[in-house]
Structures are given as structure tokens and as C-alpha cells.
Coordinates of C-alpha atoms and ligand atoms in Angstrom, one line a residue:
M1 CA 12.0 -23.0 39.2
S2 CA 11.9 -19.9 41.2
L3 CA 9.0 -17.5 40.7
A4 CA 11.7 -15.0 39.3
S5 CA 13.6 -17.2 37.0
L6 CA 9.8 -18.6 35.5
K7 CA 9.3 -14.7 35.1
S8 CA 12.4 -14.3 33.3
V9 CA 11.8 -17.3 31.1
T10 CA 8.5 -16.2 29.9
S11 CA 9.6 -12.7 29.3
S12 CA 12.4 -14.0 27.2
L13 CA 9.8 -16.0 25.1
A14 CA 7.7 -13.0 24.9
K15 CA 10.4 -11.2 23.3
L16 CA 11.5 -13.8 21.2
A17 CA 7.8 -14.0 19.6
I18 CA 8.0 -10.0 19.2
D19 CA 11.5 -10.2 17.6
E20 CA 9.8 -12.4 15.0
R21 CA 7.1 -10.0 14.0
F22 CA 7.4 -8.4 10.6
Y23 CA 6.2 -4.8 11.5
I24 CA 5.1 -2.7 8.4
S25 CA 2.9 0.7 8.6
T26 CA 1.1 3.2 6.3
P27 CA 1.5 6.6 7.2
I28 CA -1.5 7.8 9.2
F29 CA -4.2 9.8 7.1
Y30 CA -5.0 13.2 7.9
V31 CA -8.7 13.7 8.6
N32 CA -9.6 16.8 6.6
A33 CA -11.2 15.2 3.5
A34 CA -12.7 11.9 2.6
P35 CA -10.4 9.1 1.4
H36 CA -9.2 9.2 -2.3
I37 CA -7.4 6.9 -4.2
G38 CA -4.0 8.2 -3.5
H39 CA -4.8 7.4 0.0
A40 CA -5.9 3.9 -1.3
Y41 CA -2.7 3.5 -3.1
T42 CA -0.7 3.9 -0.2
S43 CA -2.8 1.5 2.0
V44 CA -3.2 -1.3 -1.2
L45 CA 0.6 -1.2 -1.1
T46 CA 1.2 -2.0 2.4
D47 CA -1.5 -4.5 2.5
V48 CA -0.1 -6.3 -0.4
M49 CA 3.5 -6.5 1.2
A50 CA 2.0 -7.5 4.6
R51 CA 0.0 -10.4 3.0
Y52 CA 3.1 -11.3 1.1
Q53 CA 4.9 -11.4 4.2
K54 CA 2.4 -13.7 5.7
I55 CA 2.0 -16.1 3.2
K56 CA 5.9 -16.4 3.2
G57 CA 5.5 -17.5 6.8
K58 CA 6.1 -14.3 8.6
K59 CA 4.0 -12.8 11.8
V60 CA 2.9 -9.5 10.6
L61 CA 2.1 -6.8 12.6
Y62 CA 0.3 -4.1 9.9
A63 CA -0.8 -0.8 11.5
T64 CA -2.7 2.2 9.8
G65 CA -4.8 4.9 11.2
T66 CA -5.6 8.4 11.3
D67 CA -3.7 11.6 11.9
E68 CA -5.8 14.1 13.8
H69 CA -4.0 16.9 15.7
G70 CA -2.8 20.2 14.4
L71 CA -3.3 23.6 12.8
K72 CA -4.8 22.0 9.5
I73 CA -7.5 19.7 11.3
Q74 CA -8.7 22.6 14.0
Q75 CA -9.0 24.7 10.8
A76 CA -10.9 21.9 9.1
A77 CA -13.5 21.5 12.1
T78 CA -13.9 25.2 12.5
A79 CA -14.9 25.5 8.8
N80 CA -17.3 22.5 9.3
N81 CA -18.6 24.0 12.8
E82 CA -17.9 21.0 14.4
D83 CA -16.2 20.1 17.9
P84 CA -12.7 18.9 16.5
K85 CA -13.3 15.3 18.2
K86 CA -16.8 14.6 16.6
Y87 CA -15.0 16.1 13.5
C88 CA -12.2 13.7 13.6
D89 CA -14.3 10.5 14.5
G90 CA -16.4 11.3 11.4
I91 CA -13.8 11.3 8.9
S92 CA -11.6 8.4 10.7
D93 CA -14.2 6.3 10.0
Q94 CA -14.4 7.0 6.8
F95 CA -10.9 5.8 6.3
K96 CA -11.6 2.7 8.3
E97 CA -14.4 2.3 6.0
A98 CA -12.5 2.7 2.7
I99 CA -9.4 0.8 3.7
Q100 CA -11.5 -1.9 4.7
I101 CA -13.6 -1.9 1.3
C102 CA -9.9 -2.1 -0.3
E103 CA -9.6 -5.3 1.7
C104 CA -6.6 -4.2 3.4
D105 CA -6.4 -6.7 6.5
Y106 CA -4.7 -4.4 9.2
D107 CA -3.8 -5.6 12.8
D108 CA -4.2 -2.4 14.3
Y109 CA -5.9 1.1 13.6
I110 CA -4.4 3.8 15.5
R111 CA -6.0 7.3 16.2
T112 CA -3.5 10.4 17.5
T113 CA -6.3 11.3 19.7
E114 CA -6.3 7.8 21.6
E115 CA -4.9 8.3 25.1
R116 CA -2.4 5.3 24.6
H117 CA -0.7 7.5 22.1
E118 CA -1.0 10.7 23.9
K119 CA 0.8 9.0 26.8
V120 CA 3.6 7.5 24.6
V121 CA 4.1 11.5 22.8
Q122 CA 4.6 12.9 26.3
K123 CA 6.8 10.1 27.4
I124 CA 8.8 10.6 24.4
W125 CA 8.8 14.5 25.0
T126 CA 10.2 14.0 28.3
I127 CA 13.1 11.4 27.3
L128 CA 13.7 14.1 24.6
E129 CA 14.1 17.1 27.1
E130 CA 16.0 14.9 29.7
K131 CA 18.7 14.1 27.2
G132 CA 18.9 17.8 26.3
H133 CA 17.7 17.6 22.8
I134 CA 15.1 20.0 23.3
Y135 CA 15.8 24.2 24.3
K136 CA 13.4 27.1 24.2
G137 CA 14.0 29.3 21.3
S138 CA 12.0 31.2 18.7
Y139 CA 10.8 30.8 15.1
E140 CA 10.5 33.8 12.6
G141 CA 9.7 32.2 9.2
W142 CA 7.1 30.5 6.8
Y143 CA 4.6 27.9 7.8
C144 CA 2.3 25.7 5.2
V145 CA -0.8 24.7 7.2
S146 CA -1.7 22.3 4.6
D147 CA 1.6 20.4 5.1
E148 CA 2.2 21.3 8.6
D149 CA 5.5 22.4 7.7
F150 CA 8.0 24.9 8.6
L151 CA 10.3 26.4 5.5
T152 CA 13.0 28.2 5.3
E153 CA 12.8 31.1 2.5
T154 CA 14.4 29.0 -0.3
Q155 CA 12.1 26.4 0.4
T156 CA 9.0 28.9 -0.8
K157 CA 8.4 31.0 -4.1
E158 CA 6.1 33.5 -5.2
V159 CA 3.4 32.6 -7.7
P160 CA 0.5 34.5 -9.0
G161 CA -2.5 34.0 -6.8
P162 CA -6.0 33.5 -7.9
D163 CA -6.8 37.2 -8.3
G164 CA -3.5 37.4 -10.1
K165 CA -1.9 39.2 -6.9
P166 CA 1.5 37.0 -6.2
I167 CA 1.3 34.6 -3.2
R168 CA 4.1 32.8 -1.4
V169 CA 4.1 28.9 -1.6
S170 CA 5.7 26.0 -0.6
A171 CA 8.3 25.4 -3.4
D172 CA 7.7 21.4 -3.0
S173 CA 4.0 21.0 -2.8
G174 CA 2.5 24.4 -4.2
R175 CA 0.4 25.1 -1.1
P176 CA 0.1 28.6 0.3
V177 CA 2.6 29.6 3.3
E178 CA 2.2 32.3 6.1
L179 CA 4.7 34.0 7.9
F180 CA 5.0 33.1 11.7
R181 CA 6.7 34.8 14.5
E182 CA 6.7 32.9 18.0
E183 CA 8.1 31.4 20.7
N184 CA 8.3 27.7 20.8
Y185 CA 10.7 24.7 21.6
K186 CA 13.0 23.6 19.6
F187 CA 14.8 20.2 18.5
R188 CA 18.4 20.1 18.1
L189 CA 17.8 18.4 14.7
S190 CA 21.2 20.1 13.6
A191 CA 23.3 17.4 16.0
F192 CA 22.0 14.6 13.9
Q193 CA 23.5 15.6 10.6
K194 CA 26.1 12.7 10.7
D195 CA 23.7 10.1 12.3
L196 CA 21.4 10.3 9.8
L197 CA 24.2 10.0 7.1
K198 CA 25.2 6.8 8.8
W199 CA 21.8 5.7 8.8
L200 CA 21.6 5.9 5.2
E201 CA 24.6 4.3 4.5
N202 CA 22.8 1.2 4.1
E203 CA 21.3 1.2 0.6
S204 CA 18.4 -0.6 1.1
V205 CA 17.1 1.9 3.9
V206 CA 15.4 4.1 1.4
K207 CA 13.6 2.5 -1.6
P208 CA 13.5 3.3 -4.7
V209 CA 17.0 4.2 -4.7
Q210 CA 16.2 7.7 -6.5
F211 CA 14.6 8.9 -3.1
R212 CA 17.8 7.8 -1.0
G213 CA 19.8 10.2 -3.3
D214 CA 17.1 12.9 -2.6
V215 CA 17.6 12.8 1.2
I216 CA 21.5 12.3 1.1
A217 CA 21.3 15.3 -1.2
W218 CA 19.2 17.3 1.2
L219 CA 21.7 16.2 4.0
T220 CA 25.0 17.4 2.7
K221 CA 23.6 20.4 0.8
E222 CA 23.4 22.6 3.6
E223 CA 23.5 22.4 7.4
L224 CA 20.0 21.2 9.1
P225 CA 18.8 23.9 10.7
D226 CA 17.0 22.9 14.4
L227 CA 13.2 22.4 14.2
S228 CA 10.5 23.8 16.2
I229 CA 8.5 21.1 17.9
S230 CA 6.0 23.1 19.9
R231 CA 3.1 25.8 19.1
P232 CA 1.8 28.2 21.8
I233 CA -1.6 27.0 22.8
D234 CA -3.3 30.1 22.0
R235 CA -2.1 29.5 18.2
L236 CA -2.5 25.7 18.2
K237 CA -5.4 24.3 20.4
W238 CA -6.0 21.0 18.9
G239 CA -2.9 19.1 20.3
I240 CA -1.0 17.3 23.0
P241 CA 0.2 19.5 25.4
V242 CA 4.0 19.8 26.4
P243 CA 4.2 17.4 29.5
S244 CA 6.6 20.5 31.3
D245 CA 4.8 23.6 29.7
P246 CA 0.7 23.3 29.1
S247 CA 1.0 26.4 27.4
H248 CA 2.5 25.1 24.5
N249 CA 0.9 22.2 22.0
I250 CA 3.5 19.5 20.5
Y251 CA 4.2 20.2 16.8
V252 CA 1.9 17.3 15.0
W253 CA 4.4 15.6 13.3
L254 CA 6.5 14.8 16.2
D255 CA 2.9 13.7 17.5
A256 CA 2.3 11.7 14.3
L257 CA 5.5 9.9 13.7
F258 CA 5.4 8.3 17.4
N259 CA 2.2 6.6 16.5
Y260 CA 4.4 4.0 14.8
L261 CA 5.8 3.6 18.4
T262 CA 2.6 3.5 20.1
V263 CA 1.1 0.8 17.8
A264 CA 4.5 -1.0 18.6
G265 CA 3.2 -1.7 22.3
Y266 CA 5.5 0.8 23.6
P267 CA 5.9 1.4 26.4
D268 CA 4.9 -1.9 27.4
E269 CA 7.7 -4.7 27.2
P270 CA 8.5 -6.3 25.0
Y271 CA 7.7 -4.1 21.9
V272 CA 7.7 -4.8 18.5
W273 CA 10.9 -2.6 17.2
P274 CA 12.1 -1.4 14.6
P275 CA 9.6 -1.3 11.9
N276 CA 10.5 -3.3 9.1
I277 CA 9.1 -1.4 6.3
Q278 CA 7.2 1.8 6.4
V279 CA 5.4 2.6 3.4
I280 CA 5.2 6.6 2.6
G281 CA 4.4 9.0 -0.3
K282 CA 7.3 10.9 -1.7
D283 CA 5.5 14.3 -0.3
I284 CA 6.2 13.1 3.1
L285 CA 9.7 11.8 2.6
K286 CA 11.7 14.6 4.7
F287 CA 9.6 14.0 7.4
H288 CA 10.3 10.4 7.7
A289 CA 13.8 10.2 6.3
I290 CA 14.9 13.0 8.6
Y291 CA 12.8 14.2 11.4
W292 CA 11.6 10.6 12.1
P293 CA 15.1 8.7 12.3
A294 CA 16.6 12.0 14.2
F295 CA 13.7 11.9 16.7
L296 CA 14.1 8.2 17.1
I297 CA 18.2 8.3 17.4
A298 CA 17.9 11.3 19.7
A299 CA 15.4 9.4 22.3
G300 CA 17.5 6.1 22.1
F301 CA 15.5 4.1 19.5
E302 CA 16.7 2.2 16.3
P303 CA 15.3 3.8 13.0
P304 CA 13.7 1.9 10.7
K305 CA 15.0 -0.6 8.7
Q306 CA 13.3 0.7 5.1
L307 CA 10.9 3.7 4.0
L308 CA 9.5 2.4 1.0
V309 CA 8.4 5.7 -1.0
H310 CA 5.9 5.7 -3.5
C311 CA 4.8 8.5 -6.2
H312 CA 1.6 10.1 -6.8
W313 CA -1.6 9.6 -8.7
T314 CA -2.8 12.1 -11.1
V315 CA -6.3 12.0 -12.5
E316 CA -6.7 12.6 -16.4
G317 CA -3.2 14.2 -16.2
Q318 CA -3.9 16.5 -13.5
K319 CA -3.1 16.7 -9.9
M320 CA -6.3 15.4 -7.7
S321 CA -7.7 18.8 -6.1
K322 CA -11.1 19.7 -4.8
S323 CA -11.2 22.9 -6.8
I324 CA -10.6 21.1 -10.2
G325 CA -13.4 18.3 -9.2
N326 CA -11.5 15.4 -10.4
V327 CA -10.9 14.0 -6.8
V328 CA -11.5 10.0 -7.2
N329 CA -13.3 8.9 -4.1
V330 CA -12.3 5.4 -2.8
V331 CA -15.7 4.0 -1.7
E332 CA -17.2 5.4 -4.7
A333 CA -14.8 4.1 -7.0
A334 CA -14.9 0.7 -5.3
E335 CA -18.5 0.5 -5.7
R336 CA -18.4 1.4 -9.6
V337 CA -16.0 -1.1 -10.4
S338 CA -15.4 -3.6 -7.4
P339 CA -12.8 -3.2 -4.9
T340 CA -10.9 -6.3 -6.7
A341 CA -10.7 -4.2 -10.0
L342 CA -9.6 -1.0 -8.2
R343 CA -6.8 -2.7 -6.2
Y344 CA -5.7 -4.5 -9.4
F345 CA -5.5 -1.4 -11.4
L346 CA -3.5 0.6 -8.7
L347 CA -1.0 -2.3 -8.4
R348 CA -0.7 -3.4 -12.2
Q349 CA -0.5 0.3 -13.4
G350 CA 1.1 1.9 -10.3
V351 CA 4.9 2.2 -10.6
P352 CA 6.1 3.1 -7.3
G353 CA 9.3 5.2 -8.6
S354 CA 7.1 7.6 -11.0
D355 CA 3.9 9.3 -11.0
N356 CA 1.0 7.2 -12.3
D357 CA -2.2 8.4 -13.9
F358 CA -5.6 7.0 -12.9
S359 CA -8.4 6.7 -15.6
M360 CA -11.8 5.1 -15.1
M361 CA -11.4 3.8 -19.0
Q362 CA -8.2 2.5 -18.4
L363 CA -8.9 0.9 -15.2
I364 CA -11.7 -0.9 -16.8
N365 CA -10.0 -2.0 -19.7
V366 CA -7.0 -3.3 -17.5
A367 CA -9.1 -5.1 -15.6
N368 CA -11.5 -6.9 -18.3
S369 CA -8.4 -7.7 -20.1
D370 CA -6.2 -9.1 -17.4
L371 CA -8.9 -10.5 -15.1
A372 CA -11.8 -11.3 -17.0
D373 CA -10.3 -12.5 -20.1
N374 CA -6.8 -13.7 -19.4
L375 CA -7.4 -15.3 -16.3
G376 CA -11.2 -15.7 -16.1
N377 CA -11.6 -17.3 -19.3
L378 CA -9.0 -19.6 -18.4
L379 CA -10.5 -20.7 -15.5
Q380 CA -13.7 -21.2 -17.2
R381 CA -12.3 -23.2 -20.0
C382 CA -10.7 -25.4 -17.6
T383 CA -13.6 -25.9 -15.3
G384 CA -16.7 -25.3 -17.5
P385 CA -18.8 -28.3 -17.5
A386 CA -19.3 -28.7 -21.1
I387 CA -15.7 -29.6 -21.2
N388 CA -14.6 -30.6 -17.7
V389 CA -17.4 -33.0 -17.6
D390 CA -15.9 -34.9 -14.5
Q391 CA -15.4 -31.8 -12.7
I392 CA -11.8 -32.5 -12.0
A393 CA -8.6 -31.1 -11.6
P394 CA -6.6 -33.6 -13.6
S395 CA -3.5 -35.2 -12.6
I396 CA -0.2 -33.4 -14.5
F397 CA 3.3 -34.6 -14.9
E398 CA 6.4 -32.7 -16.8
A399 CA 6.0 -35.0 -19.3
D400 CA 2.3 -33.8 -20.1
F401 CA 3.5 -30.3 -20.9
H402 CA 5.8 -31.4 -23.5
A403 CA 3.3 -34.2 -24.9
L404 CA 1.4 -30.7 -25.5
G405 CA 4.2 -29.5 -28.3
Q406 CA 5.9 -26.5 -28.5
E407 CA 3.3 -24.4 -26.8
G408 CA 3.1 -26.8 -24.0
T409 CA 6.8 -26.6 -23.4
D410 CA 6.7 -22.9 -23.3
L411 CA 4.0 -22.9 -20.8
F412 CA 6.1 -24.9 -18.8
N413 CA 9.4 -23.2 -19.0
S414 CA 7.3 -19.8 -18.2
L415 CA 5.3 -21.8 -15.2
V416 CA 8.5 -23.0 -13.6
Q417 CA 10.6 -19.5 -13.7
L418 CA 7.6 -17.4 -12.5
P419 CA 8.2 -18.1 -8.5
D420 CA 11.8 -16.6 -8.7
K421 CA 10.7 -13.6 -11.1
V422 CA 7.4 -12.8 -9.1
S423 CA 9.3 -13.2 -5.4
K424 CA 12.1 -10.9 -6.9
R425 CA 9.8 -8.3 -8.0
F426 CA 7.5 -8.4 -4.7
D427 CA 10.6 -8.3 -2.7
D428 CA 11.5 -5.2 -4.7
F429 CA 7.8 -3.5 -4.2
E430 CA 7.7 -3.7 -7.9
F431 CA 4.1 -5.7 -7.8
Y432 CA 3.5 -4.2 -11.3
M433 CA 6.7 -6.2 -12.9
G434 CA 5.4 -9.3 -10.8
L435 CA 2.1 -8.7 -12.3
Q436 CA 3.4 -8.5 -15.8
S437 CA 5.2 -11.7 -15.5
I438 CA 2.1 -13.6 -14.3
M439 CA 0.4 -12.4 -17.1
L440 CA 2.6 -13.6 -19.3
T441 CA 2.6 -17.1 -18.0
L442 CA -1.5 -16.9 -18.2
K443 CA -1.1 -16.1 -21.9
C444 CA 1.0 -19.3 -22.2
A445 CA -1.7 -21.4 -21.0
N446 CA -4.3 -19.4 -23.1
I447 CA -2.1 -20.1 -26.0
V448 CA -2.1 -24.1 -25.1
M449 CA -5.9 -23.7 -25.0
Q450 CA -6.3 -21.8 -28.3
S451 CA -3.9 -24.2 -30.1
K452 CA -5.3 -27.2 -28.7
K453 CA -8.9 -26.5 -29.0
P454 CA -10.1 -28.8 -26.0
W455 CA -13.5 -28.0 -27.0
E456 CA -13.0 -29.6 -30.3
L457 CA -11.1 -32.9 -28.9
K458 CA -14.4 -33.3 -26.7
K459 CA -16.4 -33.5 -29.6
Q460 CA -14.4 -36.4 -31.0
N461 CA -14.5 -37.8 -27.5
K462 CA -10.8 -37.9 -26.8
M463 CA -11.4 -37.0 -23.4
D464 CA -7.6 -38.2 -22.4
D465 CA -6.4 -35.4 -24.7
V466 CA -9.0 -33.1 -23.0
Y467 CA -7.9 -33.5 -19.3
L468 CA -4.1 -33.2 -20.5
I469 CA -4.7 -29.9 -21.8
L470 CA -6.8 -28.8 -18.7
G471 CA -4.4 -30.3 -16.1
A472 CA -1.6 -28.4 -17.4
C473 CA -3.8 -25.2 -17.5
V474 CA -5.1 -25.8 -14.0
E475 CA -1.7 -26.2 -12.6
T476 CA -0.7 -23.1 -14.1
L477 CA -3.8 -21.5 -12.5
R478 CA -3.3 -23.0 -8.9
V479 CA 0.5 -21.6 -9.1
V480 CA -0.8 -18.0 -10.4
G481 CA -4.0 -18.4 -7.7
I482 CA -1.3 -18.6 -4.7
M483 CA 0.8 -15.8 -5.9
M484 CA -2.0 -13.4 -6.7
Q485 CA -3.3 -13.5 -2.9
P486 CA -1.6 -10.8 -1.8
I487 CA -2.8 -9.0 -4.7
V488 CA -6.8 -9.6 -5.3
P489 CA -7.3 -11.6 -2.0
S490 CA -11.0 -12.3 -2.5
L491 CA -10.5 -13.3 -6.2
S492 CA -8.0 -15.6 -5.7
S493 CA -9.7 -17.4 -2.8
K494 CA -12.7 -17.8 -5.3
L495 CA -10.0 -19.2 -7.8
L496 CA -8.6 -21.6 -5.1
D497 CA -11.8 -22.8 -3.7
R498 CA -12.7 -23.9 -7.4
L499 CA -9.6 -25.4 -7.7
N500 CA -10.2 -27.5 -4.4
V501 CA -6.4 -26.1 -3.1
D502 CA -6.6 -26.9 0.2
A503 CA -6.2 -23.5 2.8
S504 CA -2.9 -25.2 4.1
Q505 CA -1.3 -25.5 0.7
R506 CA -1.7 -21.8 -0.3
T507 CA 1.7 -20.5 1.3
W508 CA 4.3 -19.0 -1.0
N509 CA 6.2 -22.3 -1.0
H510 CA 3.4 -24.0 -2.8
A511 CA 3.4 -21.4 -5.6
I512 CA 5.6 -23.7 -7.6
F513 CA 5.1 -26.1 -10.3
T514 CA 4.1 -29.5 -8.6
E515 CA 3.4 -32.9 -10.2
Q516 CA -0.3 -33.5 -9.3
V517 CA -0.5 -37.4 -9.3
E518 CA -3.9 -37.9 -8.1
K519 CA -6.7 -36.0 -9.8
R520 CA -8.9 -34.4 -7.2
P521 CA -12.7 -32.8 -7.5
L522 CA -13.1 -29.3 -8.2
G523 CA -14.4 -27.1 -5.8
A524 CA -18.5 -26.7 -6.2
D525 CA -18.7 -22.8 -6.8
Q526 CA -19.3 -22.3 -10.4
T527 CA -20.0 -18.9 -10.8
I528 CA -17.8 -16.7 -13.0
L529 CA -14.7 -15.7 -11.6
F530 CA -14.4 -11.6 -12.7
K531 CA -17.6 -10.4 -14.2
R532 CA -16.6 -8.0 -16.9
I533 CA -17.0 -4.2 -16.1
A534 CA -19.3 -2.6 -18.8
E535 CA -17.2 -0.4 -20.9
A536 CA -17.1 3.2 -19.4
Q537 CA -18.2 6.3 -21.7
P538 CA -15.3 8.5 -22.2
T539 CA -17.0 11.6 -20.5
A540 CA -17.9 9.7 -17.3
A541 CA -14.0 8.7 -17.4
A542 CA -13.1 12.4 -17.5
T543 CA -15.4 13.3 -14.6
N544 CA -15.0 10.2 -12.7
K545 CA -18.6 10.4 -11.4
P546 CA -20.6 7.2 -11.3
N547 CA -22.3 6.5 -14.5
V548 CA -25.4 4.4 -15.1
A549 CA -23.4 2.5 -18.1
A550 CA -20.7 1.2 -15.6
N551 CA -23.0 0.6 -12.9
G552 CA -25.6 -1.0 -14.8
P553 CA -26.5 -4.6 -15.5
K554 CA -23.2 -6.3 -16.5
K555 CA -23.3 -8.8 -19.2
E556 CA -21.2 -11.9 -18.0
K557 CA -19.1 -13.1 -21.1
Q558 CA -20.1 -16.8 -21.9
E559 CA -17.6 -19.2 -22.6
K560 CA -17.8 -20.4 -25.9
G561 CA -14.4 -21.0 -27.1
P562 CA -11.9 -18.4 -28.4
S563 CA -12.5 -15.0 -27.9
K564 CA -12.4 -12.2 -30.8
K565 CA -9.3 -10.7 -29.3
E566 CA -7.4 -14.1 -28.8
K567 CA -8.3 -15.1 -32.5
K568 CA -6.5 -11.8 -33.6
E569 CA -3.6 -12.9 -31.2
K570 CA -3.3 -16.0 -32.7
K571 CA -3.0 -14.3 -35.9
Ligands
LIG601 N1 -0.8 12.6 8.1 C1 0.1 12.6 7.3 C2 1.1 11.5 7.4 C3 1.4 11.4 8.7 S1 2.5 9.8 9.2 C4 3.2 9.8 10.5 C5 -0.2 12.7 5.6 N2 -1.5 12.5 5.5 S2 -2.0 12.3 4.0 O1 -3.5 12.1 4.3 O2 -2.0 13.8 3.7 O3 -1.4 11.6 3.4 C6 -1.2 10.3 3.6 C7 -0.6 9.5 2.4 O4 -1.5 9.4 1.4 C8 0.9 9.8 2.0 O5 1.5 8.4 1.9 C9 0.6 10.6 0.9 O6 1.7 10.3 -0.1 C10 -0.5 9.7 0.3 N3 -1.0 10.5 -1.1 C11 -1.9 11.6 -0.8 N4 -2.0 12.1 -2.2 C12 -1.7 11.1 -2.7 C13 -1.8 10.7 -4.2 N5 -2.3 11.9 -5.3 N6 -1.1 9.8 -5.0 C14 -0.7 8.8 -4.1 N7 -0.7 9.0 -2.9 C15 -0.8 10.2 -2.2 O7 0.7 12.8 5.0

């Protein structure tokens, strides 16, 4: 084979490998404040989807990072008396730490101040310019620095300011706007209305469905105005220069959005494109569903396959804000209740299509009830040496479930239906619904335990009956443990280790009831799966300050037969 044809085969193989990649991204975070639970939510949702795809066998590229240019960051650095780059380094590290604490297993962490990214943005500018999509114009209108957003008159409104005098704010975000009059380069956004509507014809392109409706309404209500995509350098110092005119810096949203192309590996060939899923909050829908696909189409790239949009977290019913003092810091919250509990709560309680409310007390209640009681207690009962004297995962057959009476049959039915139900929900980004089904199946297993009372059978030395019950419940735990890997990775891994499920047997295909012909020894780690979190005091929940009670020594719930709650349920 000639060298040329060898090269071509190698590059086609590389392209094939790249095409197989499932590319998912978070938005990149502004580095003007410390990470809060809203940021954690975006990250955790993305991480769950990435992990879910991985255990379904996909090769995943999961990207995240920080958005570091623009007036907002320039002003934050000045207010902090710091050089902008140094300032960005500090907060970007905080985001990285917070994301890692939340067990988000990203593949690439991009910072828009990196050289690889600046090169891509300038290259894209040149492409857009060469294709005739950029012209020099002027802008006279409103600008919201907090959102880095150009707004028309109708997109703003007047509200009473802190001193009672009226101020103008963005009608959408409620943040103050300023009047700008300046010369800048413009992008012919107006030319892409039809292309955008075409892209939106595919119903799954923006999910949940109500957000697709919003975008279509914006596009059809009135003509799209062209978009300013540069700022004079004397106004915006902290940005990427326009390659053909260094007296201008590139508009931060054009810069930020192309981070997704940088992490894809562009301009090296082959690169991973288009993104399969881009997770975003509802506040940045316009940028991702209008500007972003328009820029891409204009530059000759395919727009993303799907935007997954989520709503916002409020705290105790109020928008999180520094002035109210109710911002829940990710690292503090995770340290207080454990990353597992924080992740679990965000996913179990967070409904992407509507706003969600965060309360420390509710978090503790949900985590204790689902992870400590429903899941942890069941594991303890199945594996505690007082009952499971041989320390085994017993053999189990379908007939064994039915031999346990109606409760056993109910558990069996619930267990065999579970994989389909959960896959459908996870595919649709409805993790909270998937978790609800999982918890219901666990409840069925707890009812079997409760009604059959293996601890009493053990006293009567009826060990075959004991292992029949344990077998059904351990099999349930195995299936559930595999399904919960994307949700609570370290807890699931501890659970599956205890059940001695081989690492090769933890893919999504293994999350299905399977007759276990041979018993197997349990794993060695007998420690509690999830330690109950001490009850939060209502006052602490309201202020969200770490409190001694919740941080103090936690009582481990000992396994001694039925809990009070379960007794009540039984009645
Ligand atoms: N830098 C832009 C994104 C550029 S992407 C090319 C940005 N950054 S952000 O830090 O303000 O927000 C990042 C993500 O956090 C967004 O998806 C946003 O919706 C999300 N959240 C910010 N506050 C939130 C809540 N209170 N609740 C849930 N998510 C929220 O926008």
C-alpha cells in the first residue's frame, strides 16, 4: 500500500472513531462569582446524561469550562483590584473544584482565555467575514452588562430602583441596562430567520417542548435585527481582538459560544461535530437557540442536534441573590450534606421544565428517606451478617419471587418493568421520574422484607426461606445499583462492590432481572452505604449557613428490623 493510501485509510478510521463520539456540553460559567447550586444543577444534569450514555456503550466527549472575557468580567476584576487574567484563574479554579466535588467526570475543561480557543474564535470571525456575513455598522440601544446582552426598547422596562427612582432593566432578567451608542461590527442575523425555523422543524431539537415553542414564537413574532458582534477596544479591553481590526474586541457571546467548537478539536481534522446534546439554563436560550445556530450555519457548520433546557433553582421561594444573602455555595453545601446527597436531591427534586425550590431541610429529608431508609436499609438487611450469615448473594430464579406470595410477585413485576420505564425517562432528561420508579421498586422490596421478616425466620433456623427473601432483594439492589450509577456514582459503586458485581457487568444492558444460578460471595466492605444526615434546624435551612447540628457527629442508623416509618406504612 502506498503512503498516500495508508494515510487516507488512517484518517478515515480516525473520522469513524470521531463520528462515534457522543458529544455533550454544559454552558461555560462566568467567572464573576463563586459557583452556586444553580451551576451545580447544569453540571450534574450533563454529567448524568454523559454517564448514562457511557454505560449504554457510547464513547462520550463531555465538555465544560469557564467564560472569561467581556465587560462583566472586566468590571468584576477591576472591582476586585486584580489583573483580569489572575482574577479569572482564581474563580475558574473554584468552578473546577466545585464541579469535581459534585463528581462530574468531564473530559475537557475549557477556558476562553486559552490560546487554542482564541485562535478558533479569530478563525471563525475570518470565515464569517469572508462569507460576507459581517459589516461595519453602529449600535444605539440598551445593553445589559450582567447578561452581556444587546436589547431593544421593548425588551426592557422601567422599575423603581433601590432609592425609589425609576431605573431601566432587562424585561427578561430584571437586571439593569445602560444606553450604548457606538460603532461596531454587525452580523447579518436577519438573513438566517428561515434557516433557524428549518432547524427547529425537528421537534426534538429543543427540549422540553415548551422552550421550542418559545424560540419559534420569537422568530415569527418580528423580524430578527442584525446583531452587534464587536465592541470598541476603549469600551471593552478584556476580549479577543477582531483579526482584521484590532481597535475592536469580539462580542463575548460570539467568543463564548465557539468554545464548543474549540473543545471539539477544531480546526484539526477530524473533529467531533455536531454536539449531540447541549445542556443550558432557560436564561441563555436566546443565545443558544438563535445566535448560536445562526453563527454556525453562516460559517458552514451543522447546528447542534439537541438543546436540553432547564429552569432555575430558587432558595426558600426566592431568587438567589447576593443582596438577599441566600446564595447556596456548592462546595459548602456538598461539605455539609455530602456530594451524593446534594446530587441526589438536585436530580430527584429538579424538574427541568419548571423552576425548583431548594431548601436544606428538604434536601436532608429526601436524601435520608430515599438513600438511607429505602436503599441503605434494604442493603443492610440483605447483607448484615446477623441475617446473611454466609455473606452471599444467593441464587435467584423467577419462581422464587412468586414463592414469596403476592408481595414477591408485585416486586417481580415492578423489577422487570423497571429498565424500560427508567430508560424512557432518562432518555427524555426526566431523571426525577426515573428515580421515582426506582424508589417504587425499592419500596416493593422493602415490603417483601417487612412482610416476610427474615430476622424472625432466622431465629427459627429457616435459612432456605431467609435466603429466598434475600435473593429477591439482592437482585433488586443489583439492578437498581446499576441504574443509579449515573445519578450517584460513588454510592452506586459502593453498593455494587458490596454485592460483588463484576465491573464488566455494570453496563446498562446488565440492568435487567437476570436469574442467578450460582450464589456468589459478597464484597468485603460492610460499612453503612449512606449515613443518615442529622436533621437540619429550620433556621439553618432558611439561612443556608453551615450549622453545627448538621455538620456534627452523625448517628448511624443501626439495622434492627423494621423502622417506625415502615411500621406506619405497613399499617
Ligand atoms: N457564561 C454564560 C454561558 C455561556 S455558554 C456559551 C452563562 N454563565 S452563567 O455562569 O451565568 O450560567 C451558567 C449556567 O448556570 C446557565 O445554564 C444558567 O442557566 C445556570 N444557572 C445560573 N443560575 C441558575 C439557577 N439559579 N438555577 C439553575 N441554573 C442556573 O450564562
